[in-house]
PDB file of C-alpha atoms in Angstrom:
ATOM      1  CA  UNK A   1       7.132 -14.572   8.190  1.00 56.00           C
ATOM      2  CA  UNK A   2       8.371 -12.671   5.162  1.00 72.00           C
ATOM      3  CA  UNK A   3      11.417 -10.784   4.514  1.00 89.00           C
ATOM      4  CA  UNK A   4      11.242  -8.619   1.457  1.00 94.00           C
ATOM      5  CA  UNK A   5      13.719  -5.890   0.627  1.00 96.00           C
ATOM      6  CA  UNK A   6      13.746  -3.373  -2.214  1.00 97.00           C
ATOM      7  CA  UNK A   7      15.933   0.000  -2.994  1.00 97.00           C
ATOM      8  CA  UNK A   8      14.017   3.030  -1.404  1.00 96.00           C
ATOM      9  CA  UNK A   9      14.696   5.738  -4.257  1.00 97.00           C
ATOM     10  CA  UNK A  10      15.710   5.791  -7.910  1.00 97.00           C
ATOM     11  CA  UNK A  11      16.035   8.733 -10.186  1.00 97.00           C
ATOM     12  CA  UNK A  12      15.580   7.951 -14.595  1.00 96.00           C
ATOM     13  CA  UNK A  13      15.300  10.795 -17.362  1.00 97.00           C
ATOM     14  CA  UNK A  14      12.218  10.090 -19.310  1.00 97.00           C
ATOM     15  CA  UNK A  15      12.584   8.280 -22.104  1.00 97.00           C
ATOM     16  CA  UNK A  16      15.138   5.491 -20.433  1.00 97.00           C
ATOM     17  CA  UNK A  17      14.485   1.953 -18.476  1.00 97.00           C
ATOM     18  CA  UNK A  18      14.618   1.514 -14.471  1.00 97.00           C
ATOM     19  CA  UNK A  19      15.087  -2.028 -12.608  1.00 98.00           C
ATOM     20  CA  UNK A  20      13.692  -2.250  -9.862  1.00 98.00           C
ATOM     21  CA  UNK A  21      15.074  -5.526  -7.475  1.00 98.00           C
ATOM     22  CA  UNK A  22      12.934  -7.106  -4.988  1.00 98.00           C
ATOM     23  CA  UNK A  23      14.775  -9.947  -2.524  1.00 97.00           C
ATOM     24  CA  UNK A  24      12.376 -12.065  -0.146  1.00 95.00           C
ATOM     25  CA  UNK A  25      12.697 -14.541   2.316  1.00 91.00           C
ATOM     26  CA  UNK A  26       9.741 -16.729   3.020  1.00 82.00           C
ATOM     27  CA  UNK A  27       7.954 -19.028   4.833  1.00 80.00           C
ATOM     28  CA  UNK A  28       5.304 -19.573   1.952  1.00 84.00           C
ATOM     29  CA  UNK A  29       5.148 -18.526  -1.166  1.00 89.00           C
ATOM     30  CA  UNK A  30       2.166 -18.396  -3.602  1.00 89.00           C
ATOM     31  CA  UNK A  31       3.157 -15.627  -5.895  1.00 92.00           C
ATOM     32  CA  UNK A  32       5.023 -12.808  -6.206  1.00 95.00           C
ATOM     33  CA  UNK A  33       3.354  -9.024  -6.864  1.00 95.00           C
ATOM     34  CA  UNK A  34       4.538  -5.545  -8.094  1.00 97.00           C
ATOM     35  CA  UNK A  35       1.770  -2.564  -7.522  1.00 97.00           C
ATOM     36  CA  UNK A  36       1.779   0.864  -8.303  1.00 97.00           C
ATOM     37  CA  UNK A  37       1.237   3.646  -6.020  1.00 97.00           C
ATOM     38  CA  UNK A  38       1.023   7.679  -6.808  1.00 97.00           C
ATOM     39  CA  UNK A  39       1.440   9.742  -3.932  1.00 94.00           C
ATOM     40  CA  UNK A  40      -2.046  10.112  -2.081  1.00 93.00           C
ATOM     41  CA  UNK A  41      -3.288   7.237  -4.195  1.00 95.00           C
ATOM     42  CA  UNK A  42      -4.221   3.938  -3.400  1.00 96.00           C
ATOM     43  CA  UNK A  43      -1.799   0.808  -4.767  1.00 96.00           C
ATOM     44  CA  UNK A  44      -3.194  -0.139  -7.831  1.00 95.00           C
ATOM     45  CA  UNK A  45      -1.950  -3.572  -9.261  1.00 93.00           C
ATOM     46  CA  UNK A  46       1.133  -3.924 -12.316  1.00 95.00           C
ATOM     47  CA  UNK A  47       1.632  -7.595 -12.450  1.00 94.00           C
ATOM     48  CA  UNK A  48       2.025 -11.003 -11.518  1.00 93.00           C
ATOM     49  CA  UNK A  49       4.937 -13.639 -11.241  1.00 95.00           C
ATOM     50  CA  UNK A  50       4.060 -17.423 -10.235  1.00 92.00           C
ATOM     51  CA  UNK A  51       6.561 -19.620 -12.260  1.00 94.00           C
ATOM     52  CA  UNK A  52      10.158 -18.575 -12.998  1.00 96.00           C
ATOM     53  CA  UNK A  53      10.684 -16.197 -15.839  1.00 97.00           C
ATOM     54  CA  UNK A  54       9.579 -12.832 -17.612  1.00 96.00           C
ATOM     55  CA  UNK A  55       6.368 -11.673 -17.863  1.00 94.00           C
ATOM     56  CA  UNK A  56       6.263  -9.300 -20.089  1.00 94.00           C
ATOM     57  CA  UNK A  57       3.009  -6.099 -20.152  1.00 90.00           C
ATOM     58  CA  UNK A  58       3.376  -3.185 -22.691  1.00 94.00           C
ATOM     59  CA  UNK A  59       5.917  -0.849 -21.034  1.00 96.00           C
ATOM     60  CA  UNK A  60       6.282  -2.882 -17.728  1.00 96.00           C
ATOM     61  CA  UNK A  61       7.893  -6.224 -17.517  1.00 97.00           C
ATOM     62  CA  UNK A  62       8.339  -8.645 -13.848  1.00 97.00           C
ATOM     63  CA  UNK A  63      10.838 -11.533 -13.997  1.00 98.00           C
ATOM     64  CA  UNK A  64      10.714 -13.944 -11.253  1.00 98.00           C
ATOM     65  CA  UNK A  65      13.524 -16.603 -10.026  1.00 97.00           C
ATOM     66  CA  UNK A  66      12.206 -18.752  -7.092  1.00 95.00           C
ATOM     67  CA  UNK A  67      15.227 -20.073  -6.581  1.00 94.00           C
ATOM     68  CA  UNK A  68      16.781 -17.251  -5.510  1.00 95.00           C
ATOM     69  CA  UNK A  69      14.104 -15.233  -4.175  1.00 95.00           C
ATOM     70  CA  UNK A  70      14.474 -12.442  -6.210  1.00 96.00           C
ATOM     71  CA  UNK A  71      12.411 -10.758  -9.001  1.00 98.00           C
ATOM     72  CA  UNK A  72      12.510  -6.801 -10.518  1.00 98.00           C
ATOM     73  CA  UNK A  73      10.170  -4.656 -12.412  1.00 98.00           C
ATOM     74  CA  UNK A  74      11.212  -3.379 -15.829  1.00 98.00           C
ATOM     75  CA  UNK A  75      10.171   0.130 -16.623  1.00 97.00           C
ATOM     76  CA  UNK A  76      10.920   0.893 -20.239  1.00 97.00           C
ATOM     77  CA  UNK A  77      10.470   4.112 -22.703  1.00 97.00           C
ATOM     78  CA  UNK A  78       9.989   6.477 -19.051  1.00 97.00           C
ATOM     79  CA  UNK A  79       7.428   8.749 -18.507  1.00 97.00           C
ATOM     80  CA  UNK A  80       6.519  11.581 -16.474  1.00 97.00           C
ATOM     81  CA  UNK A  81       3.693   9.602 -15.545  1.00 97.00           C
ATOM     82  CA  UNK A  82       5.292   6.773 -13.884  1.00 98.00           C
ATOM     83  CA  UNK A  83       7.205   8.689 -11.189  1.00 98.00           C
ATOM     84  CA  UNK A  84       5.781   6.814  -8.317  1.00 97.00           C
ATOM     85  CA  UNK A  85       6.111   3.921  -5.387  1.00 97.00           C
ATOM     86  CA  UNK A  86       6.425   0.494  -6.368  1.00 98.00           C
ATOM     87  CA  UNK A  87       5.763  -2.097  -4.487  1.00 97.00           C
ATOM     88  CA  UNK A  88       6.696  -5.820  -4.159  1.00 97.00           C
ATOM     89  CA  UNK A  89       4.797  -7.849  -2.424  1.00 95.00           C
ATOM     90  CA  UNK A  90       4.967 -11.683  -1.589  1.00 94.00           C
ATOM     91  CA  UNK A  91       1.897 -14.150  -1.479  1.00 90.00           C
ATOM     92  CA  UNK A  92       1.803 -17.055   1.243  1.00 82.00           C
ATOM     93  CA  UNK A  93      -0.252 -19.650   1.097  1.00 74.00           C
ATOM     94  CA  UNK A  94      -3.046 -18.389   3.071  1.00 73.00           C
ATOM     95  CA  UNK A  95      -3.383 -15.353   0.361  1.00 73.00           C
ATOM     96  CA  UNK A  96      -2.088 -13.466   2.579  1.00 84.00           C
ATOM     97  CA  UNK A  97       0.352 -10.246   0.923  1.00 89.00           C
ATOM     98  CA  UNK A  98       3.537  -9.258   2.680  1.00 92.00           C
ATOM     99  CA  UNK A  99       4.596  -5.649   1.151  1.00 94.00           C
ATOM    100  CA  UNK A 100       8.210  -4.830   0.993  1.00 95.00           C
ATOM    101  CA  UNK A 101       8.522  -0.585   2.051  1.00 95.00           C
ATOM    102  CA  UNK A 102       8.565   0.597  -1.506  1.00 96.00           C
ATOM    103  CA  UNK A 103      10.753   2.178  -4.202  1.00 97.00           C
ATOM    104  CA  UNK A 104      10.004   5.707  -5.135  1.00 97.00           C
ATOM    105  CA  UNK A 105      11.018   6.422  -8.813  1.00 98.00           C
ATOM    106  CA  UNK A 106      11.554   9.848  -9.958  1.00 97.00           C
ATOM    107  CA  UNK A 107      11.184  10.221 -13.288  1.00 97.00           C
ATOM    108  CA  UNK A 108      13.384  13.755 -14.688  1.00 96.00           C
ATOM    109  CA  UNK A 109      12.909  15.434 -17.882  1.00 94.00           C
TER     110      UNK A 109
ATOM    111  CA  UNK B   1     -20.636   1.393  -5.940  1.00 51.00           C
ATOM    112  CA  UNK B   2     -18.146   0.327  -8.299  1.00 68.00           C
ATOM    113  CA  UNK B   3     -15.627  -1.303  -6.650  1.00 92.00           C
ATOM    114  CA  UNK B   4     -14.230  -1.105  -3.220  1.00 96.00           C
ATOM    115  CA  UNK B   5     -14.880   2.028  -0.984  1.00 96.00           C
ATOM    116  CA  UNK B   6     -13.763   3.657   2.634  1.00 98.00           C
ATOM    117  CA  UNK B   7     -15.325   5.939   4.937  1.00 97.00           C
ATOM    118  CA  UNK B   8     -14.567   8.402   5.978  1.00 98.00           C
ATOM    119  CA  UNK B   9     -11.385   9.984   3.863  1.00 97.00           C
ATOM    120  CA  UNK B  10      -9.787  11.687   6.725  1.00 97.00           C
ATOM    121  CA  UNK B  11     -10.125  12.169  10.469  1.00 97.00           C
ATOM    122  CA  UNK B  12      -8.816  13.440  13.402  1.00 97.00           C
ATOM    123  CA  UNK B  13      -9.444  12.026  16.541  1.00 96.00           C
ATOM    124  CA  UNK B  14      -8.873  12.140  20.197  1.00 97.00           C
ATOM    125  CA  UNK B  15      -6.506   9.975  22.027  1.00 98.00           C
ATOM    126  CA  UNK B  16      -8.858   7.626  23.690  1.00 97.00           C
ATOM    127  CA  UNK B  17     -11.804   7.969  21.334  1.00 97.00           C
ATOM    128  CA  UNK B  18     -13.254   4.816  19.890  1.00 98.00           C
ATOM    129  CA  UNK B  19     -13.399   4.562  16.159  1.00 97.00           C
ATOM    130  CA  UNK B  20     -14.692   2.711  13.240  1.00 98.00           C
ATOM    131  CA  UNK B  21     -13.429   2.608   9.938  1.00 98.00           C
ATOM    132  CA  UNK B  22     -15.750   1.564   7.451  1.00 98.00           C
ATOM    133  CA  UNK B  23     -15.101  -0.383   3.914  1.00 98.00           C
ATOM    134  CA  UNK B  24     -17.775  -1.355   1.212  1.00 97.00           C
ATOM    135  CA  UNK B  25     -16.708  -3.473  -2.132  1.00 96.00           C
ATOM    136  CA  UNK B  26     -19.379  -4.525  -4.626  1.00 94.00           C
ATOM    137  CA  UNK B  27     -16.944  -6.914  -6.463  1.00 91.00           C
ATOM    138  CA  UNK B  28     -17.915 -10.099  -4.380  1.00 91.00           C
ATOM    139  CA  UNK B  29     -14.651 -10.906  -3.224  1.00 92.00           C
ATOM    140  CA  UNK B  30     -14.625 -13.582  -0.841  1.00 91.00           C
ATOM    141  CA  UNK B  31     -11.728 -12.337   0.844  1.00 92.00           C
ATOM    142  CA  UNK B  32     -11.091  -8.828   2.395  1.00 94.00           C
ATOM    143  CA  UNK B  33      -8.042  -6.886   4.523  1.00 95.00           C
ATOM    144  CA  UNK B  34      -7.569  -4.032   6.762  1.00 98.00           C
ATOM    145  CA  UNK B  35      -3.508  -2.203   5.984  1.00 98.00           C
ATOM    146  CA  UNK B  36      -1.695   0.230   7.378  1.00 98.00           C
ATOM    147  CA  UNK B  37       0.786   2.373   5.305  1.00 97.00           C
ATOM    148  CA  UNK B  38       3.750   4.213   7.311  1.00 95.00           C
ATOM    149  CA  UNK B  39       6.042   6.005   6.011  1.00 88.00           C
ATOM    150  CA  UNK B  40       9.706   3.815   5.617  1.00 84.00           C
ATOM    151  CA  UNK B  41       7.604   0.713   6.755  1.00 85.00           C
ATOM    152  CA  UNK B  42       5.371  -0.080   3.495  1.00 88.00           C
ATOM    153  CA  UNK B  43       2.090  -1.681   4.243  1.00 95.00           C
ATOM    154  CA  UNK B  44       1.331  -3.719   7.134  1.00 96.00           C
ATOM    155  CA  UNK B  45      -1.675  -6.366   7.202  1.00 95.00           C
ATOM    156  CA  UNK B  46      -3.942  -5.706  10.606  1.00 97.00           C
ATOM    157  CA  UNK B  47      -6.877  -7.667  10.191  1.00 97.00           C
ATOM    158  CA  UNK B  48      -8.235 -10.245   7.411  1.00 95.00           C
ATOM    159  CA  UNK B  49     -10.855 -12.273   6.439  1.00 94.00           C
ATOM    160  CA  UNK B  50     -11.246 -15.256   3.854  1.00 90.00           C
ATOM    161  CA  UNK B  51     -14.945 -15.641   4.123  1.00 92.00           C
ATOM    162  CA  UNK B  52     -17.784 -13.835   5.355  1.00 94.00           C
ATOM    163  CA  UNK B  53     -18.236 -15.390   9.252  1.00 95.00           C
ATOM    164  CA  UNK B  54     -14.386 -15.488   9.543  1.00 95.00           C
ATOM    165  CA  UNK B  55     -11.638 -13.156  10.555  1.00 96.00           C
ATOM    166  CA  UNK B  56      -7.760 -13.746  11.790  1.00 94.00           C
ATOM    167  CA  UNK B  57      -4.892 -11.919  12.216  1.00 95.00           C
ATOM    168  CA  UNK B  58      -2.440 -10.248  10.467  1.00 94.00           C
ATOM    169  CA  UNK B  59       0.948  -8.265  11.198  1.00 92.00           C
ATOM    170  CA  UNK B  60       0.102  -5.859  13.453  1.00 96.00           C
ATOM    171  CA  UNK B  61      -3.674  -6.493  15.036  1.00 97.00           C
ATOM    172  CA  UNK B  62      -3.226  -5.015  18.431  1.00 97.00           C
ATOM    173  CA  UNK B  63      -5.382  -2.339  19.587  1.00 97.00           C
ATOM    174  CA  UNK B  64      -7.702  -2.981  16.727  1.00 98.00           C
ATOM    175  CA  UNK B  65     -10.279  -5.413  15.556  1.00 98.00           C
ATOM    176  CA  UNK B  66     -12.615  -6.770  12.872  1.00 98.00           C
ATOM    177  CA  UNK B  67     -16.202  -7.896  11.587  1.00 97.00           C
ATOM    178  CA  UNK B  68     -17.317  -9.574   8.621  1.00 97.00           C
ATOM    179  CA  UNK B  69     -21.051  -9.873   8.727  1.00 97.00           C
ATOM    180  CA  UNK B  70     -21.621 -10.156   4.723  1.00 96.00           C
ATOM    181  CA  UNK B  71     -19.739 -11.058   2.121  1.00 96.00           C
ATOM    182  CA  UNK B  72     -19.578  -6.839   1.220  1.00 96.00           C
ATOM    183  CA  UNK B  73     -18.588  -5.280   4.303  1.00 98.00           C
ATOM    184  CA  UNK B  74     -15.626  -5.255   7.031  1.00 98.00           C
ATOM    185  CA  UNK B  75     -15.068  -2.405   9.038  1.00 98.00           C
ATOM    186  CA  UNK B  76     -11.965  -2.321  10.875  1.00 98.00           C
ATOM    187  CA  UNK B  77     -12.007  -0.553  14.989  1.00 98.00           C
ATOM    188  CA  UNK B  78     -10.487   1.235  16.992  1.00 98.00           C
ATOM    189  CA  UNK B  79     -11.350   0.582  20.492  1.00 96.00           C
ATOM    190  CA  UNK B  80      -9.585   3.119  22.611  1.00 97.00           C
ATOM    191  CA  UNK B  81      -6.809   5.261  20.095  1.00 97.00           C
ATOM    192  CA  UNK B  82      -3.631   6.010  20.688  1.00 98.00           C
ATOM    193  CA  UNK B  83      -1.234   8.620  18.647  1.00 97.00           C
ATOM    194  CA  UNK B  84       0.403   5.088  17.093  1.00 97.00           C
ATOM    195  CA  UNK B  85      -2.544   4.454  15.422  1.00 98.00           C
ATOM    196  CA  UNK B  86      -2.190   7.674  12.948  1.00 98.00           C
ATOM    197  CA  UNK B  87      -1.322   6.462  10.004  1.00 98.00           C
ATOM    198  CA  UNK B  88      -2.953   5.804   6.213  1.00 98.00           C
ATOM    199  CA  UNK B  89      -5.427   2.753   6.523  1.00 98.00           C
ATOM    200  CA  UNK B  90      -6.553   1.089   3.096  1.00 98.00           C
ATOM    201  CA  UNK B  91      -8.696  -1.776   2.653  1.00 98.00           C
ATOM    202  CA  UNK B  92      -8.462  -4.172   0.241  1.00 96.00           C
ATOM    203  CA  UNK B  93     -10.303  -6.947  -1.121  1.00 94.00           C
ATOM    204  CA  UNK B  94      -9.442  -9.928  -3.464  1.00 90.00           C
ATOM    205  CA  UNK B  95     -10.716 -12.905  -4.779  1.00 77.00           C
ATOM    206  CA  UNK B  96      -9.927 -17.046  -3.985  1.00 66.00           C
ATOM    207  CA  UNK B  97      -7.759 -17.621  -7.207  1.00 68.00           C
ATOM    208  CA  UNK B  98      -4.559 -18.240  -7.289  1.00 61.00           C
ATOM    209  CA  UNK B  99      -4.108 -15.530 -10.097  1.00 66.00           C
ATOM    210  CA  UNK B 100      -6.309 -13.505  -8.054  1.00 77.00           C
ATOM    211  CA  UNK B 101      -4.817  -9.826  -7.260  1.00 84.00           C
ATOM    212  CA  UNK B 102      -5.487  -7.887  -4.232  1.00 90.00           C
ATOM    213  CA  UNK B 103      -7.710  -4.084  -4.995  1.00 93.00           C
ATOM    214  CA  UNK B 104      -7.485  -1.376  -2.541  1.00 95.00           C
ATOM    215  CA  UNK B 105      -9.882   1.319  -1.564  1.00 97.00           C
ATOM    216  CA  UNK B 106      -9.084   5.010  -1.900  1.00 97.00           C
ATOM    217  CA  UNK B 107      -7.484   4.896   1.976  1.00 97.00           C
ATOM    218  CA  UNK B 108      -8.725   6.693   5.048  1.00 98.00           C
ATOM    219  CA  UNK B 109      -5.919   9.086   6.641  1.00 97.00           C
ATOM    220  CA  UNK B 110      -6.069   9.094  10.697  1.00 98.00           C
ATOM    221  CA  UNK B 111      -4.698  11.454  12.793  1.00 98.00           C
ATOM    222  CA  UNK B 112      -4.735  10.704  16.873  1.00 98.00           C
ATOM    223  CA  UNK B 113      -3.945  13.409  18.859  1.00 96.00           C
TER     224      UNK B 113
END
């Protein structure tokens, strides 16, 4: 099974950058996910980690160490707009997603 | 269609009452999965299926189960509900690449009373 743990709130003034840690323990692992998800919305997906290292997409970046099961999401130049859940989830080799519970960001004027 | 749909938004339903959750995606996604989203608990995987013909299971399957007749549809049900089962149920579907994501429907939101 997967063990996947994230912080459940965090609180940014527009404008700044927010890490967001993810720690997993697996059985499998095939990849390593971050999604977006607005209240009332569906998860939509951010990015992708496979290989160690920073992947880097506009505003958003993901870094990924296998070695020690940990990645984060990098939220730079806040906006109102990205006040939301993120969420971390953990590929096995059946392509099958484990979901940690979620970080709610708040983003403040 | 464009994309990956659920019927219907939002019920409410009586304890006991059998129930079927429907899902639609036009994408041709081999692969397709049945979530549950609780508050504090993230989502869950119920039900999911690599191939049309085939189904296992996921986290939490009991008290529900799958179909996957064609490659575009897999309804997830409820046999007999219970008020356990209330929850926010999204479907998903994805393709067989490794660099394949996972894309959700809109969700359906249950209620068992």
């Amino acid at each position: 099974g997967q063990n996947i743990d994230q912080p459940t709130e965090m609180t940014a003034t527009e404008g700044a950058i927010v890490q967001i840690n993810c720690t997993y323990q697996t059985s499998g692992f095939n990849g390593l996910f971050w999604y977006q998800q607005h209240a009332g919305e569906a998860p939509t997906f951010l990015s992708y980690n496979v290989l160690d290292g920073l992947e880097e997409k506009g505003r958003f970046s993901s870094f990924l160490s296998r070695s020690k099961g940990y990645s984060y999401l990098l939220l730079k130049e806040l906006q109102m707009k990205d006040s939301a859940s993120y969420l971390c989830a953990v590929r096995d080799g059946d392509y099958k997603l484990s979901f940690g519970a979620g970080t709610t960001v708040t983003v403040r004027a | 269609i464009a994309g990956i749909t659920q019927a219907p938004t939002s019920q409410i339903l009586a304890a006991g009452r059998r129930m079927t959750l429907r899902c639609t995606q036009d994408m041709r996604h081999n692969a397709m999965y049945w979530y549950r989203q609780d508050l504090g608990l993230g989502l869950r995987l119920i039900h999911y299926s690599n191939t049309a013909g085939t189904t296992g299971k996921g986290e939490v399957p009991d008290g529900y189960s799958v179909s996957r007749a064609n490659t575009d549809d897999f309804p997830l049900t409820l046999a007999s509900a219970v008020p356990s089962q209330t929850s926010v149920y999204f479907c998903a579907s994805g393709g067989s690449h490794d660099t394949d994501t996972q894309y959700f429907g809109p969700g359906t939101r249950l209620t068992v009373l």
